[in-house]
Every structure is written in structure tokens, then in C-alpha cells.
mmCIF file of C-alpha atoms in Angstrom:
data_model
loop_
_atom_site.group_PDB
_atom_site.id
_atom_site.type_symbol
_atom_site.label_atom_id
_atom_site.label_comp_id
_atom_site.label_asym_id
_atom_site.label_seq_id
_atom_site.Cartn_x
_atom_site.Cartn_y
_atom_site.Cartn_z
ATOM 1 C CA UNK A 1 131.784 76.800 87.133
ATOM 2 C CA UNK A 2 131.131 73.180 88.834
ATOM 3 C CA UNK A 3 127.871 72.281 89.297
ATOM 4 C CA UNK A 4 126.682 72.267 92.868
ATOM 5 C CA UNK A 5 124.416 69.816 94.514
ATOM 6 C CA UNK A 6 121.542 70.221 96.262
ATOM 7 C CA UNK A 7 123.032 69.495 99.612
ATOM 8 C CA UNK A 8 125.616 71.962 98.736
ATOM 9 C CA UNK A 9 123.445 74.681 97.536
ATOM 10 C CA UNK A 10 120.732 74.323 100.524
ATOM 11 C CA UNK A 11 124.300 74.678 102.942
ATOM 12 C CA UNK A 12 125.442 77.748 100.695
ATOM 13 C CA UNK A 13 121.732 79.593 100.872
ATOM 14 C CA UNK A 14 121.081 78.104 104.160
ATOM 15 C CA UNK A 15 124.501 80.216 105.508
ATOM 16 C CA UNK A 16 123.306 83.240 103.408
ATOM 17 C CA UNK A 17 119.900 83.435 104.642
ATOM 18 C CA UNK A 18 121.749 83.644 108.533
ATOM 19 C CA UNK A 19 123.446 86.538 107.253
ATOM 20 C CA UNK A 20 121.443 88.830 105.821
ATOM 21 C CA UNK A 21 117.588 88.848 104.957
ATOM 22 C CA UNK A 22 116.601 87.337 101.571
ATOM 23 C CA UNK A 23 113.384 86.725 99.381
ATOM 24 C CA UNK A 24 112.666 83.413 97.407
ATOM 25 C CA UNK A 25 112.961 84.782 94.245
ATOM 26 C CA UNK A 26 117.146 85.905 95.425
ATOM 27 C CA UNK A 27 117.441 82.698 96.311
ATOM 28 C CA UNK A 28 116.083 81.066 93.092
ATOM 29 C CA UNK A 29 117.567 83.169 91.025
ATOM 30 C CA UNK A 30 121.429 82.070 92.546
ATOM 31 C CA UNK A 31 120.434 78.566 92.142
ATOM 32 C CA UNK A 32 119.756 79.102 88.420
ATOM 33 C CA UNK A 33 123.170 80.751 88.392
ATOM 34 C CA UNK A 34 124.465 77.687 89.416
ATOM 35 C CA UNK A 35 122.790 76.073 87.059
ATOM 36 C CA UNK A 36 120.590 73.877 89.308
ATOM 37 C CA UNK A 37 117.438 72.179 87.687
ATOM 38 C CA UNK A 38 113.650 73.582 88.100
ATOM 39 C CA UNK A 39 113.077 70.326 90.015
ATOM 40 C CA UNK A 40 116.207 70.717 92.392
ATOM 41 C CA UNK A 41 115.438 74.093 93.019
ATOM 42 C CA UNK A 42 111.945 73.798 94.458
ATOM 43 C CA UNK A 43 113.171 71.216 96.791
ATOM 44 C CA UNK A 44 115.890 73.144 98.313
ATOM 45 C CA UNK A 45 113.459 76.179 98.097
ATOM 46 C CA UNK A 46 110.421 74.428 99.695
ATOM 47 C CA UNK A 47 113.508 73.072 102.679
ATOM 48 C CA UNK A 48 114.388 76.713 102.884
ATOM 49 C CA UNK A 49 111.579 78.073 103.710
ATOM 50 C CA UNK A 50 109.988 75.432 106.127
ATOM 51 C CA UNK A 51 113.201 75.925 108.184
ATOM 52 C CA UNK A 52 112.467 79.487 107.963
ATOM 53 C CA UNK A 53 115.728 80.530 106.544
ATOM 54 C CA UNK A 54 113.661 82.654 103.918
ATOM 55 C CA UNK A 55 110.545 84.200 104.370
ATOM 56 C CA UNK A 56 109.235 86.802 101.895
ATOM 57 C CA UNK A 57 107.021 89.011 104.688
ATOM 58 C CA UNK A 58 109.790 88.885 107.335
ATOM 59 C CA UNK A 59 112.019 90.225 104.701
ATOM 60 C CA UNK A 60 109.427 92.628 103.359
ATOM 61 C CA UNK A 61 109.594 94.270 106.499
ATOM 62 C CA UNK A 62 112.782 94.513 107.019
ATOM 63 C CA UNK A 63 113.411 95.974 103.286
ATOM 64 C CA UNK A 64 111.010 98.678 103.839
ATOM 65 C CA UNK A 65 112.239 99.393 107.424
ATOM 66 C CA UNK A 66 115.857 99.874 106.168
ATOM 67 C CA UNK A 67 114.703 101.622 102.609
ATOM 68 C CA UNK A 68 112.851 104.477 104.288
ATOM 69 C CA UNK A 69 115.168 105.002 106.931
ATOM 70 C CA UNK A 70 118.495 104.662 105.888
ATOM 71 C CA UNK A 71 117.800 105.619 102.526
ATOM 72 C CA UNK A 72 115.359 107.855 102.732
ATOM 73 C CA UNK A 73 113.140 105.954 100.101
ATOM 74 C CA UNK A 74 109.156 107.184 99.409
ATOM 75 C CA UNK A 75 106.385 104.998 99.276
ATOM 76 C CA UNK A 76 106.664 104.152 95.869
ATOM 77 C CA UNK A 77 110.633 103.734 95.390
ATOM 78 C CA UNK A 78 110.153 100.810 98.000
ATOM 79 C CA UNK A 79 107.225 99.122 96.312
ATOM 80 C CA UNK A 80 108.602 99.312 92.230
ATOM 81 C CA UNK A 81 111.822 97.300 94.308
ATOM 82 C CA UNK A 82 109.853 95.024 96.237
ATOM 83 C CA UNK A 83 107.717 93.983 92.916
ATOM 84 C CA UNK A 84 111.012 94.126 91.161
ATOM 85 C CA UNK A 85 112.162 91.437 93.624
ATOM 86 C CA UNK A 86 108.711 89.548 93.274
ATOM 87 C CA UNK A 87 107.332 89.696 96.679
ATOM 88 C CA UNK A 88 103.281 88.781 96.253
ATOM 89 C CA UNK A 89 101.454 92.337 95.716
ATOM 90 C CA UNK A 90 99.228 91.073 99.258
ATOM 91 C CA UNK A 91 102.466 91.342 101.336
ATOM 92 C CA UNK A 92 103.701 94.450 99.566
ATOM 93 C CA UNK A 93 100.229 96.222 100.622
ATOM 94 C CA UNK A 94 100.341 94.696 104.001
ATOM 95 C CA UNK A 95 104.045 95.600 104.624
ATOM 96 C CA UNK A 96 103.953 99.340 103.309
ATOM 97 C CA UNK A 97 100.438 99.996 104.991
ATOM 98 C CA UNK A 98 102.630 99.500 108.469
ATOM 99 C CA UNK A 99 104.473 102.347 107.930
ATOM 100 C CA UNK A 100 102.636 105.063 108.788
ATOM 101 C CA UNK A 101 102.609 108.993 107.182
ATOM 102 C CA UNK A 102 104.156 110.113 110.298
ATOM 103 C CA UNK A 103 107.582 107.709 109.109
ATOM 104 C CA UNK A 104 107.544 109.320 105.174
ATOM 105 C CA UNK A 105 107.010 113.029 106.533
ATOM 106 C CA UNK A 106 110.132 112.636 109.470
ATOM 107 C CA UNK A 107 112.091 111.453 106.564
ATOM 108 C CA UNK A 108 111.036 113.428 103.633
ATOM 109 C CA UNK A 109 111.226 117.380 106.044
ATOM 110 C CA UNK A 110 115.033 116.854 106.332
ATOM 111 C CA UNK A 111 115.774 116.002 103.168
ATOM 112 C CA UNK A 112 113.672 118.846 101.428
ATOM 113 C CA UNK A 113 115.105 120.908 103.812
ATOM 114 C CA UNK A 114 119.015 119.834 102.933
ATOM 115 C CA UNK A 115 117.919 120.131 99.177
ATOM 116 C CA UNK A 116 116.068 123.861 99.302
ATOM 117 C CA UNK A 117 119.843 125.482 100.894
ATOM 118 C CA UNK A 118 121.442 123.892 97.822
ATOM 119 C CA UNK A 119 118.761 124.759 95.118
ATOM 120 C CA UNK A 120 119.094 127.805 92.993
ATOM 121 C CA UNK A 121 115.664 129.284 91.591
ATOM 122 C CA UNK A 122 114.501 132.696 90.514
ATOM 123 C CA UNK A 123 111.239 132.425 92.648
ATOM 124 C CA UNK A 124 109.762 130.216 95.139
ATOM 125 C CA UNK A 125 106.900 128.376 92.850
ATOM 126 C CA UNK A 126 110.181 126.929 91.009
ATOM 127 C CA UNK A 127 112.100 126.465 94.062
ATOM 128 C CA UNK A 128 108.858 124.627 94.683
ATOM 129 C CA UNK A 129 109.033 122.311 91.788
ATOM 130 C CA UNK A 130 112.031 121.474 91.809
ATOM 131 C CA UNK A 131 111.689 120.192 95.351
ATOM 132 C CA UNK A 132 108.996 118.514 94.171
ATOM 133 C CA UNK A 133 110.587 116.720 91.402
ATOM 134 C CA UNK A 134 113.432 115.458 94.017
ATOM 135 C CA UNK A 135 111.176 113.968 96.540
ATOM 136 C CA UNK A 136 109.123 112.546 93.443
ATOM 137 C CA UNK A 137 112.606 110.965 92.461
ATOM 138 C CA UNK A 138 112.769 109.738 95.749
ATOM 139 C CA UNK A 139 109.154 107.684 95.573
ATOM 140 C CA UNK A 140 107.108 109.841 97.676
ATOM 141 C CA UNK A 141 103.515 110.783 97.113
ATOM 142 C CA UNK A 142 102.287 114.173 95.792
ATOM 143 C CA UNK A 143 99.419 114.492 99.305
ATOM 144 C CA UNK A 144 103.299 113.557 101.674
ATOM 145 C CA UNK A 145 105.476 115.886 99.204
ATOM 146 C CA UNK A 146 102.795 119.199 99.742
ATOM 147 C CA UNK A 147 102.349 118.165 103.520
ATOM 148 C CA UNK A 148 105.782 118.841 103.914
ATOM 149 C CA UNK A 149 106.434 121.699 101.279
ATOM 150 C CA UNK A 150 103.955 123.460 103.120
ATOM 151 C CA UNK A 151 105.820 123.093 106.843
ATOM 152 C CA UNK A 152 108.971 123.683 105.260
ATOM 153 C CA UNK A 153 107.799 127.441 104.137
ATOM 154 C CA UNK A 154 106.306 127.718 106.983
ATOM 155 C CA UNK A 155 109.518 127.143 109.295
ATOM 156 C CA UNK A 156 111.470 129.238 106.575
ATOM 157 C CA UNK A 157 109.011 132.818 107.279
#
């Protein structure tokens, strides 16, 4: 692989960061691919992100926004993948407390609905767990899981 420039790597990351939302640490991480120096790096890192081409909150938000809706992601599935993509643990908060219970429960009833018509169990306190260990699996909280365990059965009487 030839080694890039700086120019050339700011124009590369520059055109990627129009696409498609990125954090620093995606962007750092394609320069060492390239096998850019620590030095070079930070300066088309710190050009980056004063032209606002990457900004780790803006893409925080969007992250979470397209996590929990599109994928149906919990609380805690988002969070282990935004530290796993090393966004500051003050934006993570700040970003996740936006979303509201309201969000988790609209997306977490139609899935635990989908999932009890295709679980098999000999009684309902297993049906029960094993619901529960599918929305766990899917990063939501034990107080969101039970909110919505309990309006499922509800709807089901």
C-alpha cells in the first residue's frame, strides 16, 4: 500500500466525513491503516474537526438515534458500542440521557411481542424469562424489560 500524504488523507476523510457520520477515533484509526505518523495524524485530525467534518457528540446522536430505532438496540447495547468506539463517557451520558423511556418501551413492546408468538415454553414464568433474556441480549434494562413484560400480558388476557 503507498503511503498517503497528509493532504491526501485530510481529502480522503474530509469526503468520508460528507458521507456518512464518523467519530475521531474512525478516523484515526484509518490513518494508522495508512500508516500515517502520530504527528501527521493529529494535524489532519485537529483540521478535521475545526472544519467540523467530525464531531464526536453530533455523531453520538446520530448513532444512538439510528441504533434504537432501526435496530432496535437497548440502552446498554448502544453505550458498550459507543465506548467501544471511544466517544468521552460525558457525551455518552449526555447523548443516551436524551432519549427518553418512552423511545426504549415503543421499541422494546413490538419486539417482545414478535418474539412471545415464536417462543415455545411449558408455562408463562419461562415464557417470561426467556423474553427476558432476549431483550437483555438486546441492551435493555431490567426496570424497561418488566415495564413492558407486564403490558404485554396484559394486552394478551
Amino acid at each position: 500500500m503507498k503511503q498517503k500524504t497528509t493532504q491526501e488523507a485530510y481529502l480522503l476523510l474530509a469526503a468520508r466525513c460528507a458521507q456518512a457520520e464518523h467519530c475521531q477515533w474512525e478516523m484515526e484509526e484509518k490513518m494508522r491503516q495508512w500508516e500515517l505518523d502520530e504527528k501527521d495524524i493529529a494535524t489532519v485530525m485537529e483540521r478535521l474537526v475545526k472544519e467540523r467534518y467530525v464531531d464526536d457528540e453530533r455523531f453520538a446522536r446520530a448513532f444512538v438515534k439510528d441504533k434504537v430505532r432501526y435496530n432496535k438496540w437497548g440502552r446498554r447495547k448502544v453505550e458498550q458500542a459507543l465506548w467501544q468506539k471511544h466517544i468521552s463517557e460525558d457525551i455518552r451520558q449526555q447523548v443516551l440521557s436524551e432519549v427518553d423511556d418512552e423511545e426504549y418501551l415503543s421499541v422494546l413492546r413490538p419486539l417482545l411481542k414478535q418474539k412471545r408468538k415464536t417462543t415455545k415454553a411449558q408455562n408463562s414464568y419461562e415464557l417470561n424469562q426467556k423474553l427476558m433474556r432476549f431483550a437483555i441480549g438486546r441492551g435493555f434494562t431490567f426496570d424497561i424489560i418488566k415495564q413492558c413484560l407486564d403490558g404485554v400480558e396484559e394486552e394478551d388476557y
